[in-house]
mmCIF file with all atom_site columns, C-alpha atoms in Angstrom:
data_model
loop_
_atom_site.group_PDB
_atom_site.id
_atom_site.type_symbol
_atom_site.label_atom_id
_atom_site.label_alt_id
_atom_site.label_comp_id
_atom_site.label_asym_id
_atom_site.label_entity_id
_atom_site.label_seq_id
_atom_site.pdbx_PDB_ins_code
_atom_site.Cartn_x
_atom_site.Cartn_y
_atom_site.Cartn_z
_atom_site.occupancy
_atom_site.B_iso_or_equiv
_atom_site.pdbx_formal_charge
_atom_site.auth_seq_id
_atom_site.auth_comp_id
_atom_site.auth_asym_id
_atom_site.auth_atom_id
_atom_site.pdbx_PDB_model_num
ATOM 1   C CA . UNK A 1 1   ? 48.458 34.484 35.907 1.00 0.00 ? 90  UNK A CA 1
ATOM 2   C CA . UNK A 1 2   ? 46.074 34.054 38.821 1.00 0.00 ? 91  UNK A CA 1
ATOM 3   C CA . UNK A 1 3   ? 43.531 36.416 37.277 1.00 0.00 ? 92  UNK A CA 1
ATOM 4   C CA . UNK A 1 4   ? 43.768 34.453 34.015 1.00 0.00 ? 93  UNK A CA 1
ATOM 5   C CA . UNK A 1 5   ? 43.010 31.229 35.872 1.00 0.00 ? 94  UNK A CA 1
ATOM 6   C CA . UNK A 1 6   ? 39.991 32.796 37.583 1.00 0.00 ? 95  UNK A CA 1
ATOM 7   C CA . UNK A 1 7   ? 38.689 34.054 34.239 1.00 0.00 ? 96  UNK A CA 1
ATOM 8   C CA . UNK A 1 8   ? 39.067 30.559 32.776 1.00 0.00 ? 97  UNK A CA 1
ATOM 9   C CA . UNK A 1 9   ? 37.095 29.092 35.677 1.00 0.00 ? 98  UNK A CA 1
ATOM 10  C CA . UNK A 1 10  ? 34.369 31.691 35.183 1.00 0.00 ? 99  UNK A CA 1
ATOM 11  C CA . UNK A 1 11  ? 34.302 30.881 31.465 1.00 0.00 ? 100 UNK A CA 1
ATOM 12  C CA . UNK A 1 12  ? 33.833 27.189 32.295 1.00 0.00 ? 101 UNK A CA 1
ATOM 13  C CA . UNK A 1 13  ? 30.521 28.085 33.921 1.00 0.00 ? 102 UNK A CA 1
ATOM 14  C CA . UNK A 1 14  ? 29.186 29.512 30.655 1.00 0.00 ? 103 UNK A CA 1
ATOM 15  C CA . UNK A 1 15  ? 28.327 27.966 27.327 1.00 0.00 ? 104 UNK A CA 1
ATOM 16  C CA . UNK A 1 16  ? 29.886 29.025 24.014 1.00 0.00 ? 105 UNK A CA 1
ATOM 17  C CA . UNK A 1 17  ? 29.767 31.692 22.664 1.00 0.00 ? 106 UNK A CA 1
ATOM 18  C CA . UNK A 1 18  ? 29.012 33.446 25.991 1.00 0.00 ? 107 UNK A CA 1
ATOM 19  C CA . UNK A 1 19  ? 32.327 32.217 27.445 1.00 0.00 ? 108 UNK A CA 1
ATOM 20  C CA . UNK A 1 20  ? 34.523 33.580 24.643 1.00 0.00 ? 109 UNK A CA 1
ATOM 21  C CA . UNK A 1 21  ? 35.020 37.116 26.065 1.00 0.00 ? 110 UNK A CA 1
ATOM 22  C CA . UNK A 1 22  ? 36.234 35.622 29.345 1.00 0.00 ? 111 UNK A CA 1
ATOM 23  C CA . UNK A 1 23  ? 38.620 33.277 27.536 1.00 0.00 ? 112 UNK A CA 1
ATOM 24  C CA . UNK A 1 24  ? 39.982 36.126 25.430 1.00 0.00 ? 113 UNK A CA 1
ATOM 25  C CA . UNK A 1 25  ? 40.506 38.210 28.575 1.00 0.00 ? 114 UNK A CA 1
ATOM 26  C CA . UNK A 1 26  ? 42.244 35.260 30.273 1.00 0.00 ? 115 UNK A CA 1
ATOM 27  C CA . UNK A 1 27  ? 44.540 34.811 27.262 1.00 0.00 ? 116 UNK A CA 1
ATOM 28  C CA . UNK A 1 28  ? 45.325 38.529 27.288 1.00 0.00 ? 117 UNK A CA 1
ATOM 29  C CA . UNK A 1 29  ? 46.163 38.412 31.006 1.00 0.00 ? 118 UNK A CA 1
ATOM 30  C CA . UNK A 1 30  ? 48.548 35.532 30.354 1.00 0.00 ? 119 UNK A CA 1
ATOM 31  C CA . UNK A 1 31  ? 50.091 37.441 27.450 1.00 0.00 ? 120 UNK A CA 1
ATOM 32  C CA . UNK A 1 32  ? 50.671 40.461 29.711 1.00 0.00 ? 121 UNK A CA 1
ATOM 33  C CA . UNK A 1 33  ? 52.843 38.273 31.929 1.00 0.00 ? 122 UNK A CA 1
ATOM 34  C CA . UNK A 1 34  ? 54.459 36.493 28.988 1.00 0.00 ? 123 UNK A CA 1
ATOM 35  C CA . UNK A 1 35  ? 55.360 39.750 27.228 1.00 0.00 ? 124 UNK A CA 1
ATOM 36  C CA . UNK A 1 36  ? 56.337 41.546 30.425 1.00 0.00 ? 125 UNK A CA 1
ATOM 37  C CA . UNK A 1 37  ? 53.835 44.364 29.947 1.00 0.00 ? 126 UNK A CA 1
ATOM 38  C CA . UNK A 1 38  ? 52.829 44.115 33.606 1.00 0.00 ? 127 UNK A CA 1
ATOM 39  C CA . UNK A 1 39  ? 56.333 44.687 34.992 1.00 0.00 ? 128 UNK A CA 1
ATOM 40  C CA . UNK A 1 40  ? 57.192 47.726 37.087 1.00 0.00 ? 129 UNK A CA 1
ATOM 41  C CA . UNK A 1 41  ? 60.207 49.879 36.225 1.00 0.00 ? 130 UNK A CA 1
ATOM 42  C CA . UNK A 1 42  ? 63.374 47.904 36.909 1.00 0.00 ? 131 UNK A CA 1
ATOM 43  C CA . UNK A 1 43  ? 61.495 44.673 37.621 1.00 0.00 ? 132 UNK A CA 1
ATOM 44  C CA . UNK A 1 44  ? 62.789 41.509 35.917 1.00 0.00 ? 133 UNK A CA 1
ATOM 45  C CA . UNK A 1 45  ? 60.464 38.782 34.649 1.00 0.00 ? 134 UNK A CA 1
ATOM 46  C CA . UNK A 1 46  ? 60.388 35.456 36.474 1.00 0.00 ? 135 UNK A CA 1
ATOM 47  C CA . UNK A 1 47  ? 61.231 32.643 34.024 1.00 0.00 ? 136 UNK A CA 1
ATOM 48  C CA . UNK A 1 48  ? 58.784 30.347 35.824 1.00 0.00 ? 137 UNK A CA 1
ATOM 49  C CA . UNK A 1 49  ? 55.863 32.759 35.407 1.00 0.00 ? 138 UNK A CA 1
ATOM 50  C CA . UNK A 1 50  ? 56.850 33.589 31.824 1.00 0.00 ? 139 UNK A CA 1
ATOM 51  C CA . UNK A 1 51  ? 56.802 29.866 31.022 1.00 0.00 ? 140 UNK A CA 1
ATOM 52  C CA . UNK A 1 52  ? 53.487 29.226 32.780 1.00 0.00 ? 141 UNK A CA 1
ATOM 53  C CA . UNK A 1 53  ? 51.832 32.253 31.190 1.00 0.00 ? 142 UNK A CA 1
ATOM 54  C CA . UNK A 1 54  ? 53.188 31.405 27.740 1.00 0.00 ? 143 UNK A CA 1
ATOM 55  C CA . UNK A 1 55  ? 51.936 27.835 27.806 1.00 0.00 ? 144 UNK A CA 1
ATOM 56  C CA . UNK A 1 56  ? 48.534 28.932 29.165 1.00 0.00 ? 145 UNK A CA 1
ATOM 57  C CA . UNK A 1 57  ? 48.139 31.649 26.511 1.00 0.00 ? 146 UNK A CA 1
ATOM 58  C CA . UNK A 1 58  ? 49.150 29.245 23.738 1.00 0.00 ? 147 UNK A CA 1
ATOM 59  C CA . UNK A 1 59  ? 46.720 26.595 25.018 1.00 0.00 ? 148 UNK A CA 1
ATOM 60  C CA . UNK A 1 60  ? 43.847 29.085 24.982 1.00 0.00 ? 149 UNK A CA 1
ATOM 61  C CA . UNK A 1 61  ? 44.835 30.292 21.519 1.00 0.00 ? 150 UNK A CA 1
ATOM 62  C CA . UNK A 1 62  ? 44.773 26.686 20.286 1.00 0.00 ? 151 UNK A CA 1
ATOM 63  C CA . UNK A 1 63  ? 41.385 26.064 21.898 1.00 0.00 ? 152 UNK A CA 1
ATOM 64  C CA . UNK A 1 64  ? 40.042 29.120 20.069 1.00 0.00 ? 153 UNK A CA 1
ATOM 65  C CA . UNK A 1 65  ? 41.745 27.888 16.861 1.00 0.00 ? 154 UNK A CA 1
ATOM 66  C CA . UNK A 1 66  ? 43.946 30.978 16.748 1.00 0.00 ? 155 UNK A CA 1
ATOM 67  C CA . UNK A 1 67  ? 46.794 28.958 15.281 1.00 0.00 ? 156 UNK A CA 1
ATOM 68  C CA . UNK A 1 68  ? 49.038 31.842 14.253 1.00 0.00 ? 157 UNK A CA 1
ATOM 69  C CA . UNK A 1 69  ? 48.779 33.361 17.737 1.00 0.00 ? 158 UNK A CA 1
ATOM 70  C CA . UNK A 1 70  ? 49.715 30.010 19.271 1.00 0.00 ? 159 UNK A CA 1
ATOM 71  C CA . UNK A 1 71  ? 52.625 29.569 16.849 1.00 0.00 ? 160 UNK A CA 1
ATOM 72  C CA . UNK A 1 72  ? 53.929 33.058 17.656 1.00 0.00 ? 161 UNK A CA 1
ATOM 73  C CA . UNK A 1 73  ? 53.815 32.303 21.374 1.00 0.00 ? 162 UNK A CA 1
ATOM 74  C CA . UNK A 1 74  ? 55.626 28.989 20.915 1.00 0.00 ? 163 UNK A CA 1
ATOM 75  C CA . UNK A 1 75  ? 58.300 30.627 18.751 1.00 0.00 ? 164 UNK A CA 1
ATOM 76  C CA . UNK A 1 76  ? 58.900 33.316 21.353 1.00 0.00 ? 165 UNK A CA 1
ATOM 77  C CA . UNK A 1 77  ? 58.974 30.718 24.150 1.00 0.00 ? 166 UNK A CA 1
ATOM 78  C CA . UNK A 1 78  ? 61.904 28.978 22.457 1.00 0.00 ? 167 UNK A CA 1
ATOM 79  C CA . UNK A 1 79  ? 63.768 32.296 22.240 1.00 0.00 ? 168 UNK A CA 1
ATOM 80  C CA . UNK A 1 80  ? 63.192 33.552 25.784 1.00 0.00 ? 169 UNK A CA 1
ATOM 81  C CA . UNK A 1 81  ? 63.401 30.134 27.482 1.00 0.00 ? 170 UNK A CA 1
ATOM 82  C CA . UNK A 1 82  ? 65.692 27.836 25.451 1.00 0.00 ? 171 UNK A CA 1
ATOM 83  C CA . UNK A 1 83  ? 65.313 24.923 27.931 1.00 0.00 ? 172 UNK A CA 1
ATOM 84  C CA . UNK A 1 84  ? 61.655 24.478 26.857 1.00 0.00 ? 173 UNK A CA 1
ATOM 85  C CA . UNK A 1 85  ? 62.539 24.109 23.176 1.00 0.00 ? 174 UNK A CA 1
ATOM 86  C CA . UNK A 1 86  ? 62.005 20.323 23.124 1.00 0.00 ? 175 UNK A CA 1
ATOM 87  C CA . UNK A 1 87  ? 58.628 20.637 24.859 1.00 0.00 ? 176 UNK A CA 1
ATOM 88  C CA . UNK A 1 88  ? 57.532 23.369 22.453 1.00 0.00 ? 177 UNK A CA 1
ATOM 89  C CA . UNK A 1 89  ? 58.761 21.930 19.164 1.00 0.00 ? 178 UNK A CA 1
ATOM 90  C CA . UNK A 1 90  ? 55.863 19.522 18.510 1.00 0.00 ? 179 UNK A CA 1
ATOM 91  C CA . UNK A 1 91  ? 53.283 22.076 19.610 1.00 0.00 ? 180 UNK A CA 1
ATOM 92  C CA . UNK A 1 92  ? 54.785 24.692 17.314 1.00 0.00 ? 181 UNK A CA 1
ATOM 93  C CA . UNK A 1 93  ? 54.721 22.346 14.338 1.00 0.00 ? 182 UNK A CA 1
ATOM 94  C CA . UNK A 1 94  ? 51.098 21.392 15.081 1.00 0.00 ? 183 UNK A CA 1
ATOM 95  C CA . UNK A 1 95  ? 50.071 25.056 15.301 1.00 0.00 ? 184 UNK A CA 1
ATOM 96  C CA . UNK A 1 96  ? 51.843 25.870 12.035 1.00 0.00 ? 185 UNK A CA 1
ATOM 97  C CA . UNK A 1 97  ? 50.215 22.876 10.312 1.00 0.00 ? 186 UNK A CA 1
ATOM 98  C CA . UNK A 1 98  ? 46.778 23.836 11.628 1.00 0.00 ? 187 UNK A CA 1
ATOM 99  C CA . UNK A 1 99  ? 47.319 27.403 10.468 1.00 0.00 ? 188 UNK A CA 1
ATOM 100 C CA . UNK A 1 100 ? 48.026 26.110 6.942  1.00 0.00 ? 189 UNK A CA 1
ATOM 101 C CA . UNK A 1 101 ? 44.831 24.032 7.028  1.00 0.00 ? 190 UNK A CA 1
ATOM 102 C CA . UNK A 1 102 ? 42.810 26.993 8.304  1.00 0.00 ? 191 UNK A CA 1
ATOM 103 C CA . UNK A 1 103 ? 44.212 29.231 5.555  1.00 0.00 ? 192 UNK A CA 1
ATOM 104 C CA . UNK A 1 104 ? 44.388 27.186 2.361  1.00 0.00 ? 193 UNK A CA 1
ATOM 105 C CA . UNK A 1 105 ? 46.358 28.742 -0.512 1.00 0.00 ? 194 UNK A CA 1
#
């Protein structure tokens, strides 16, 4: 999560579109924590870090208008951390609505 935050700060020093690769890398770092891909054998994820990484990854996905990515993160957050369901519900609905607008039928 710390590396993701540093990448976001570095991205803030650049103008779009030059900052996009750093933001994508930051989102991917957050997703590594969120999905547990950075865990050692036998290591258990920390709910606090999973929550922080999930919200950070979803925020970056929203900022990049990657609405389906954000929605997927929010849906998984409600499954792995049921106590955050109320906090996630409105964000999930917004991401799903934005995804429909971005992809008209």
